[in-house]
Amino acid sequence: MSSHASLDEQLVSAIRTALGDGLRSVVRFDREDWAVCYLRSDVDQSVGGRDALQAWFVENERLGFDSAAAYGEYAERDDVEPAFGEYQLTVRVFEDGLVGRVIVGDRGVLFTTDRMALRNVEDAGQAARNVLA
């Protein structure tokens, strides 16, 4: 099994444990490449396959590498208030679903869900961070 396949399985397992059947998709990405790790069958049919909407999401969420680095620098400063600590996760809330993005170093994962409690999405983000770390 390739290291990417193993990582993909770990990400899907960790995120799905937190989100259950509400999980729509999991996409692993870095600055150069991306791969769909999981796509729920009804989502696969509705967006016309694995690449259509996911490519757009990845290009948008890659912008997070710069903001994650900036927030990392901010978190390390002692002279800034309020102190928020280390960047964990970005959540985008839509009428019928959510997008979560986690970036650790040079790797990231985004996941999409049906509408659900933000606490579940936060748990999924922490689980993804643990896998990527």
Tab-separated table of N, CA and C in Angstrom:
chain	number	residue	atom	x	y	z
A	1	MET	N	0.846	-1.181	0.000
A	1	MET	CA	0.000	0.000	0.000
A	1	MET	C	0.887	1.238	0.000
A	2	SER	N	0.585	2.201	-0.853
A	2	SER	CA	1.392	3.416	-0.912
A	2	SER	C	1.156	4.265	0.329
A	3	SER	N	2.110	5.167	0.587
A	3	SER	CA	1.964	6.042	1.751
A	3	SER	C	0.763	6.970	1.586
A	4	HIS	N	0.471	7.386	0.332
A	4	HIS	CA	-0.709	8.227	0.110
A	4	HIS	C	-1.985	7.450	0.404
A	5	ALA	N	-2.049	6.195	-0.029
A	5	ALA	CA	-3.247	5.390	0.220
A	5	ALA	C	-3.459	5.197	1.710
A	6	SER	N	-2.389	4.948	2.430
A	6	SER	CA	-2.484	4.785	3.877
A	6	SER	C	-2.938	6.082	4.543
A	7	LEU	N	-2.358	7.202	4.139
A	7	LEU	CA	-2.750	8.499	4.679
A	7	LEU	C	-4.213	8.790	4.360
A	8	ASP	N	-4.625	8.523	3.126
A	8	ASP	CA	-6.012	8.750	2.726
A	8	ASP	C	-6.964	7.953	3.612
A	9	GLU	N	-6.657	6.687	3.824
A	9	GLU	CA	-7.504	5.839	4.664
A	9	GLU	C	-7.565	6.358	6.093
A	10	GLN	N	-6.436	6.793	6.622
A	10	GLN	CA	-6.408	7.331	7.982
A	10	GLN	C	-7.232	8.606	8.086
A	11	LEU	N	-7.104	9.483	7.103
A	11	LEU	CA	-7.881	10.724	7.110
A	11	LEU	C	-9.377	10.442	7.051
A	12	VAL	N	-9.785	9.592	6.124
A	12	VAL	CA	-11.207	9.276	5.980
A	12	VAL	C	-11.742	8.646	7.261
A	13	SER	N	-11.011	7.710	7.819
A	13	SER	CA	-11.454	7.050	9.047
A	13	SER	C	-11.602	8.040	10.196
A	14	ALA	N	-10.605	8.892	10.384
A	14	ALA	CA	-10.633	9.853	11.490
A	14	ALA	C	-11.773	10.854	11.324
A	15	ILE	N	-11.936	11.378	10.125
A	15	ILE	CA	-12.966	12.390	9.886
A	15	ILE	C	-14.355	11.765	9.927
A	16	ARG	N	-14.496	10.601	9.335
A	16	ARG	CA	-15.809	9.929	9.330
A	16	ARG	C	-16.238	9.539	10.738
A	17	THR	N	-15.290	9.174	11.580
A	17	THR	CA	-15.625	8.851	12.971
A	17	THR	C	-16.273	10.054	13.651
A	18	ALA	N	-15.773	11.244	13.371
A	18	ALA	CA	-16.322	12.458	13.986
A	18	ALA	C	-17.632	12.905	13.343
A	19	LEU	N	-17.798	12.671	12.049
A	19	LEU	CA	-18.941	13.235	11.324
A	19	LEU	C	-20.019	12.231	10.949
A	20	GLY	N	-19.694	10.958	10.933
A	20	GLY	CA	-20.684	9.948	10.581
A	20	GLY	C	-21.132	10.052	9.135
A	21	ASP	N	-22.397	9.708	8.912
A	21	ASP	CA	-22.937	9.660	7.556
A	21	ASP	C	-23.129	11.032	6.923
A	22	GLY	N	-22.952	12.096	7.701
A	22	GLY	CA	-23.053	13.444	7.153
A	22	GLY	C	-21.854	13.843	6.318
A	23	LEU	N	-20.785	13.042	6.376
A	23	LEU	CA	-19.582	13.339	5.603
A	23	LEU	C	-19.877	13.208	4.113
A	24	ARG	N	-19.556	14.249	3.359
A	24	ARG	CA	-19.755	14.239	1.907
A	24	ARG	C	-18.474	13.913	1.151
A	25	SER	N	-17.369	14.546	1.537
A	25	SER	CA	-16.123	14.313	0.806
A	25	SER	C	-14.922	14.618	1.683
A	26	VAL	N	-13.802	13.998	1.327
A	26	VAL	CA	-12.504	14.273	1.946
A	26	VAL	C	-11.503	14.396	0.805
A	27	VAL	N	-10.754	15.492	0.794
A	27	VAL	CA	-9.763	15.734	-0.254
A	27	VAL	C	-8.451	16.127	0.405
A	28	ARG	N	-7.400	15.378	0.105
A	28	ARG	CA	-6.048	15.680	0.589
A	28	ARG	C	-5.369	16.553	-0.455
A	29	PHE	N	-4.605	17.555	0.000
A	29	PHE	CA	-3.936	18.427	-0.966
A	29	PHE	C	-2.639	18.980	-0.396
A	30	ASP	N	-1.793	19.429	-1.323
A	30	ASP	CA	-0.606	20.206	-0.970
A	30	ASP	C	-0.532	21.342	-1.997
A	31	ARG	N	0.584	22.015	-2.071
A	31	ARG	CA	0.674	23.158	-2.996
A	31	ARG	C	0.664	22.745	-4.466
A	32	GLU	N	1.018	21.509	-4.751
A	32	GLU	CA	1.167	21.061	-6.138
A	32	GLU	C	0.091	20.092	-6.610
A	33	ASP	N	-0.469	19.310	-5.722
A	33	ASP	CA	-1.296	18.182	-6.125
A	33	ASP	C	-2.477	18.039	-5.174
A	34	TRP	N	-3.430	17.224	-5.559
A	34	TRP	CA	-4.551	16.906	-4.688
A	34	TRP	C	-5.139	15.571	-5.102
A	35	ALA	N	-5.868	14.957	-4.184
A	35	ALA	CA	-6.513	13.683	-4.471
A	35	ALA	C	-7.775	13.557	-3.631
A	36	VAL	N	-8.826	13.047	-4.252
A	36	VAL	CA	-10.056	12.763	-3.527
A	36	VAL	C	-9.841	11.475	-2.749
A	37	CYS	N	-10.006	11.543	-1.453
A	37	CYS	CA	-9.862	10.369	-0.588
A	37	CYS	C	-11.200	9.660	-0.408
A	38	TYR	N	-12.270	10.444	-0.416
A	38	TYR	CA	-13.610	9.894	-0.202
A	38	TYR	C	-14.620	10.827	-0.842
A	39	LEU	N	-15.619	10.255	-1.490
A	39	LEU	CA	-16.720	11.025	-2.045
A	39	LEU	C	-17.979	10.181	-1.908
A	40	ARG	N	-18.923	10.666	-1.123
A	40	ARG	CA	-20.171	9.932	-0.897
A	40	ARG	C	-20.885	9.747	-2.228
A	41	SER	N	-21.521	8.601	-2.426
A	41	SER	CA	-22.072	8.250	-3.739
A	41	SER	C	-23.100	9.258	-4.242
A	42	ASP	N	-23.960	9.794	-3.386
A	42	ASP	CA	-24.951	10.756	-3.873
A	42	ASP	C	-24.298	12.078	-4.265
A	43	VAL	N	-23.197	12.423	-3.649
A	43	VAL	CA	-22.455	13.632	-4.012
A	43	VAL	C	-21.743	13.405	-5.338
A	44	ASP	N	-21.171	12.215	-5.505
A	44	ASP	CA	-20.489	11.858	-6.742
A	44	ASP	C	-21.430	12.027	-7.931
A	45	GLN	N	-22.671	11.599	-7.774
A	45	GLN	CA	-23.645	11.707	-8.856
A	45	GLN	C	-24.084	13.150	-9.073
A	46	SER	N	-24.220	13.905	-7.991
A	46	SER	CA	-24.775	15.249	-8.124
A	46	SER	C	-23.795	16.247	-8.734
A	47	VAL	N	-22.492	16.037	-8.557
A	47	VAL	CA	-21.526	16.996	-9.098
A	47	VAL	C	-20.868	16.500	-10.375
A	48	GLY	N	-21.289	15.356	-10.865
A	48	GLY	CA	-20.779	14.880	-12.134
A	48	GLY	C	-19.438	14.187	-12.047
A	49	GLY	N	-19.092	13.640	-10.903
A	49	GLY	CA	-17.855	12.885	-10.775
A	49	GLY	C	-16.904	13.482	-9.772
A	50	ARG	N	-15.742	12.861	-9.673
A	50	ARG	CA	-14.782	13.198	-8.628
A	50	ARG	C	-14.063	14.521	-8.836
A	51	ASP	N	-13.997	15.048	-10.027
A	51	ASP	CA	-13.150	16.212	-10.267
A	51	ASP	C	-13.874	17.554	-10.351
A	52	ALA	N	-15.138	17.547	-10.685
A	52	ALA	CA	-15.827	18.797	-11.023
A	52	ALA	C	-15.736	19.862	-9.938
A	53	LEU	N	-16.404	19.679	-8.833
A	53	LEU	CA	-16.429	20.686	-7.784
A	53	LEU	C	-15.185	20.638	-6.909
A	54	GLN	N	-14.604	19.451	-6.754
A	54	GLN	CA	-13.448	19.307	-5.870
A	54	GLN	C	-12.270	20.161	-6.325
A	55	ALA	N	-12.027	20.238	-7.623
A	55	ALA	CA	-10.904	21.044	-8.125
A	55	ALA	C	-11.076	22.505	-7.737
A	56	TRP	N	-12.295	23.006	-7.825
A	56	TRP	CA	-12.559	24.392	-7.443
A	56	TRP	C	-12.299	24.590	-5.954
A	57	PHE	N	-12.800	23.685	-5.130
A	57	PHE	CA	-12.572	23.788	-3.690
A	57	PHE	C	-11.084	23.777	-3.364
A	58	VAL	N	-10.341	22.874	-3.974
A	58	VAL	CA	-8.906	22.768	-3.684
A	58	VAL	C	-8.188	24.061	-4.038
A	59	GLU	N	-8.441	24.596	-5.208
A	59	GLU	CA	-7.765	25.837	-5.606
A	59	GLU	C	-8.070	26.963	-4.629
A	60	ASN	N	-9.292	27.037	-4.174
A	60	ASN	CA	-9.669	28.060	-3.208
A	60	ASN	C	-9.011	27.807	-1.852
A	61	GLU	N	-9.018	26.578	-1.391
A	61	GLU	CA	-8.496	26.271	-0.061
A	61	GLU	C	-6.972	26.273	-0.005
A	62	ARG	N	-6.302	26.127	-1.136
A	62	ARG	CA	-4.835	26.242	-1.153
A	62	ARG	C	-4.375	27.623	-0.702
A	63	LEU	N	-5.218	28.613	-0.867
A	63	LEU	CA	-4.881	29.953	-0.390
A	63	LEU	C	-4.612	29.935	1.109
A	64	GLY	N	-5.118	28.932	1.779
A	64	GLY	CA	-4.933	28.812	3.217
A	64	GLY	C	-3.509	28.550	3.651
A	65	PHE	N	-2.641	28.092	2.755
A	65	PHE	CA	-1.244	27.894	3.149
A	65	PHE	C	-0.637	29.211	3.622
A	66	ASP	N	-0.931	30.290	2.914
A	66	ASP	CA	-0.387	31.592	3.303
A	66	ASP	C	-1.003	32.094	4.597
A	67	SER	N	-2.323	31.967	4.734
A	67	SER	CA	-2.951	32.454	5.965
A	67	SER	C	-2.572	31.588	7.159
A	68	ALA	N	-2.418	30.280	6.978
A	68	ALA	CA	-2.000	29.419	8.089
A	68	ALA	C	-0.609	29.809	8.571
A	69	ALA	N	0.283	30.129	7.632
A	69	ALA	CA	1.631	30.567	8.013
A	69	ALA	C	1.569	31.890	8.768
A	70	ALA	N	0.742	32.811	8.292
A	70	ALA	CA	0.614	34.110	8.963
A	70	ALA	C	0.047	33.943	10.366
A	71	TYR	N	-0.982	33.114	10.510
A	71	TYR	CA	-1.551	32.877	11.839
A	71	TYR	C	-0.552	32.174	12.747
A	72	GLY	N	0.282	31.309	12.167
A	72	GLY	CA	1.315	30.647	12.961
A	72	GLY	C	2.298	31.642	13.535
A	73	GLU	N	2.711	32.603	12.712
A	73	GLU	CA	3.616	33.656	13.193
A	73	GLU	C	2.937	34.499	14.268
A	74	TYR	N	1.676	34.800	14.069
A	74	TYR	CA	0.901	35.590	15.030
A	74	TYR	C	0.816	34.864	16.377
A	75	ALA	N	0.556	33.553	16.330
A	75	ALA	CA	0.391	32.773	17.558
A	75	ALA	C	1.668	32.701	18.377
A	76	GLU	N	2.823	32.828	17.720
A	76	GLU	CA	4.106	32.722	18.422
A	76	GLU	C	4.527	34.017	19.097
A	77	ARG	N	3.852	35.105	18.811
A	77	ARG	CA	4.235	36.399	19.389
A	77	ARG	C	3.684	36.537	20.805
A	78	ASP	N	4.479	37.141	21.672
A	78	ASP	CA	4.061	37.372	23.051
A	78	ASP	C	3.403	38.728	23.244
A	79	ASP	N	3.569	39.611	22.277
A	79	ASP	CA	3.105	40.987	22.443
A	79	ASP	C	1.771	41.276	21.754
A	80	VAL	N	1.022	40.241	21.419
A	80	VAL	CA	-0.225	40.424	20.691
A	80	VAL	C	-1.391	39.943	21.554
A	81	GLU	N	-2.395	40.775	21.650
A	81	GLU	CA	-3.623	40.406	22.359
A	81	GLU	C	-4.798	40.592	21.415
A	82	PRO	N	-5.812	39.802	21.456
A	82	PRO	CA	-5.924	38.650	22.343
A	82	PRO	C	-5.145	37.463	21.786
A	83	ALA	N	-4.641	36.653	22.666
A	83	ALA	CA	-3.911	35.450	22.266
A	83	ALA	C	-4.929	34.348	21.949
A	84	PHE	N	-4.851	33.815	20.749
A	84	PHE	CA	-5.775	32.764	20.338
A	84	PHE	C	-5.128	31.390	20.328
A	85	GLY	N	-3.823	31.323	20.369
A	85	GLY	CA	-3.147	30.038	20.263
A	85	GLY	C	-2.920	29.657	18.813
A	86	GLU	N	-2.591	28.408	18.605
A	86	GLU	CA	-2.233	27.893	17.287
A	86	GLU	C	-3.458	27.736	16.385
A	87	TYR	N	-3.279	28.037	15.092
A	87	TYR	CA	-4.337	27.822	14.096
A	87	TYR	C	-4.725	26.352	14.085
A	88	GLN	N	-6.022	26.072	14.069
A	88	GLN	CA	-6.512	24.702	14.082
A	88	GLN	C	-7.255	24.317	12.800
A	89	LEU	N	-8.195	25.171	12.392
A	89	LEU	CA	-9.133	24.748	11.363
A	89	LEU	C	-9.901	25.952	10.843
A	90	THR	N	-10.270	25.899	9.579
A	90	THR	CA	-11.154	26.896	8.990
A	90	THR	C	-12.456	26.202	8.624
A	91	VAL	N	-13.580	26.813	8.983
A	91	VAL	CA	-14.895	26.256	8.666
A	91	VAL	C	-15.677	27.297	7.870
A	92	ARG	N	-16.257	26.855	6.778
A	92	ARG	CA	-17.123	27.721	5.976
A	92	ARG	C	-18.535	27.137	6.061
A	93	VAL	N	-19.463	27.961	6.499
A	93	VAL	CA	-20.831	27.510	6.730
A	93	VAL	C	-21.720	28.003	5.591
A	94	PHE	N	-22.427	27.072	4.977
A	94	PHE	CA	-23.362	27.367	3.903
A	94	PHE	C	-24.766	26.944	4.338
A	95	GLU	N	-25.736	27.312	3.575
A	95	GLU	CA	-27.120	27.006	3.922
A	95	GLU	C	-27.352	25.509	4.122
A	96	ASP	N	-26.775	24.686	3.261
A	96	ASP	CA	-27.046	23.252	3.311
A	96	ASP	C	-25.834	22.388	3.623
A	97	GLY	N	-24.736	22.987	4.048
A	97	GLY	CA	-23.572	22.173	4.360
A	97	GLY	C	-22.413	23.010	4.846
A	98	LEU	N	-21.325	22.336	5.152
A	98	LEU	CA	-20.135	22.996	5.665
A	98	LEU	C	-18.902	22.476	4.949
A	99	VAL	N	-17.873	23.323	4.895
A	99	VAL	CA	-16.560	22.936	4.384
A	99	VAL	C	-15.564	23.187	5.503
A	100	GLY	N	-14.780	22.169	5.831
A	100	GLY	CA	-13.711	22.323	6.810
A	100	GLY	C	-12.369	22.184	6.121
A	101	ARG	N	-11.399	22.990	6.559
A	101	ARG	CA	-10.049	22.910	5.999
A	101	ARG	C	-9.052	22.888	7.140
A	102	VAL	N	-8.120	21.942	7.058
A	102	VAL	CA	-7.039	21.823	8.028
A	102	VAL	C	-5.730	21.844	7.257
A	103	ILE	N	-4.783	22.656	7.714
A	103	ILE	CA	-3.452	22.698	7.111
A	103	ILE	C	-2.433	22.490	8.215
A	104	VAL	N	-1.548	21.534	7.981
A	104	VAL	CA	-0.439	21.266	8.894
A	104	VAL	C	0.827	21.242	8.050
A	105	GLY	N	1.681	22.235	8.238
A	105	GLY	CA	2.912	22.303	7.451
A	105	GLY	C	2.606	22.476	5.980
A	106	ASP	N	3.080	21.530	5.157
A	106	ASP	CA	2.883	21.628	3.712
A	106	ASP	C	1.778	20.712	3.194
A	107	ARG	N	0.938	20.211	4.113
A	107	ARG	CA	-0.157	19.323	3.711
A	107	ARG	C	-1.478	19.853	4.248
A	108	GLY	N	-2.531	19.579	3.502
A	108	GLY	CA	-3.844	20.005	3.940
A	108	GLY	C	-4.897	18.973	3.602
A	109	VAL	N	-6.037	19.121	4.235
A	109	VAL	CA	-7.197	18.293	3.931
A	109	VAL	C	-8.426	19.191	4.010
A	110	LEU	N	-9.336	18.995	3.075
A	110	LEU	CA	-10.624	19.656	3.186
A	110	LEU	C	-11.681	18.573	3.203
A	111	PHE	N	-12.745	18.860	3.933
A	111	PHE	CA	-13.847	17.915	3.993
A	111	PHE	C	-15.146	18.695	3.928
A	112	THR	N	-16.145	18.080	3.313
A	112	THR	CA	-17.451	18.706	3.200
A	112	THR	C	-18.464	17.827	3.909
A	113	THR	N	-19.486	18.483	4.458
A	113	THR	CA	-20.488	17.768	5.243
A	113	THR	C	-21.877	18.308	4.951
A	114	ASP	N	-22.853	17.509	5.315
A	114	ASP	CA	-24.207	18.021	5.410
A	114	ASP	C	-24.220	19.024	6.554
A	115	ARG	N	-25.268	19.800	6.672
A	115	ARG	CA	-25.394	20.754	7.770
A	115	ARG	C	-25.410	19.979	9.085
A	116	MET	N	-24.596	20.395	10.047
A	116	MET	CA	-24.522	19.722	11.344
A	116	MET	C	-23.939	20.669	12.369
A	117	ALA	N	-23.866	20.208	13.606
A	117	ALA	CA	-23.327	21.025	14.690
A	117	ALA	C	-21.851	21.324	14.444
A	118	LEU	N	-21.452	22.556	14.689
A	118	LEU	CA	-20.056	22.945	14.496
A	118	LEU	C	-19.118	22.151	15.392
A	119	ARG	N	-19.579	21.703	16.547
A	119	ARG	CA	-18.734	20.906	17.443
A	119	ARG	C	-18.241	19.644	16.734
A	120	ASN	N	-19.122	19.015	15.943
A	120	ASN	CA	-18.714	17.823	15.198
A	120	ASN	C	-17.619	18.157	14.191
A	121	VAL	N	-17.750	19.293	13.528
A	121	VAL	CA	-16.763	19.710	12.533
A	121	VAL	C	-15.437	20.029	13.219
A	122	GLU	N	-15.503	20.646	14.383
A	122	GLU	CA	-14.282	20.921	15.139
A	122	GLU	C	-13.590	19.619	15.535
A	123	ASP	N	-14.367	18.627	15.968
A	123	ASP	CA	-13.796	17.319	16.310
A	123	ASP	C	-13.139	16.674	15.090
A	124	ALA	N	-13.790	16.783	13.936
A	124	ALA	CA	-13.223	16.229	12.699
A	124	ALA	C	-11.932	16.942	12.334
A	125	GLY	N	-11.899	18.253	12.505
A	125	GLY	CA	-10.686	19.016	12.225
A	125	GLY	C	-9.531	18.595	13.110
A	126	GLN	N	-9.806	18.386	14.388
A	126	GLN	CA	-8.746	17.944	15.299
A	126	GLN	C	-8.259	16.551	14.924
A	127	ALA	N	-9.180	15.677	14.554
A	127	ALA	CA	-8.796	14.329	14.133
A	127	ALA	C	-7.908	14.385	12.892
A	128	ALA	N	-8.255	15.247	11.937
A	128	ALA	CA	-7.443	15.393	10.723
A	128	ALA	C	-6.066	15.953	11.058
A	129	ARG	N	-6.001	16.931	11.954
A	129	ARG	CA	-4.702	17.488	12.375
A	129	ARG	C	-3.818	16.394	12.958
A	130	ASN	N	-4.404	15.540	13.766
A	130	ASN	CA	-3.633	14.460	14.385
A	130	ASN	C	-3.049	13.520	13.334
A	131	VAL	N	-3.803	13.251	12.282
A	131	VAL	CA	-3.308	12.375	11.215
A	131	VAL	C	-2.215	13.070	10.413
A	132	LEU	N	-2.392	14.348	10.096
A	132	LEU	CA	-1.414	15.071	9.275
A	132	LEU	C	-0.131	15.403	10.028
A	133	ALA	N	-0.211	15.511	11.334
A	133	ALA	CA	0.964	15.920	12.137
A	133	ALA	C	2.059	14.876	12.128
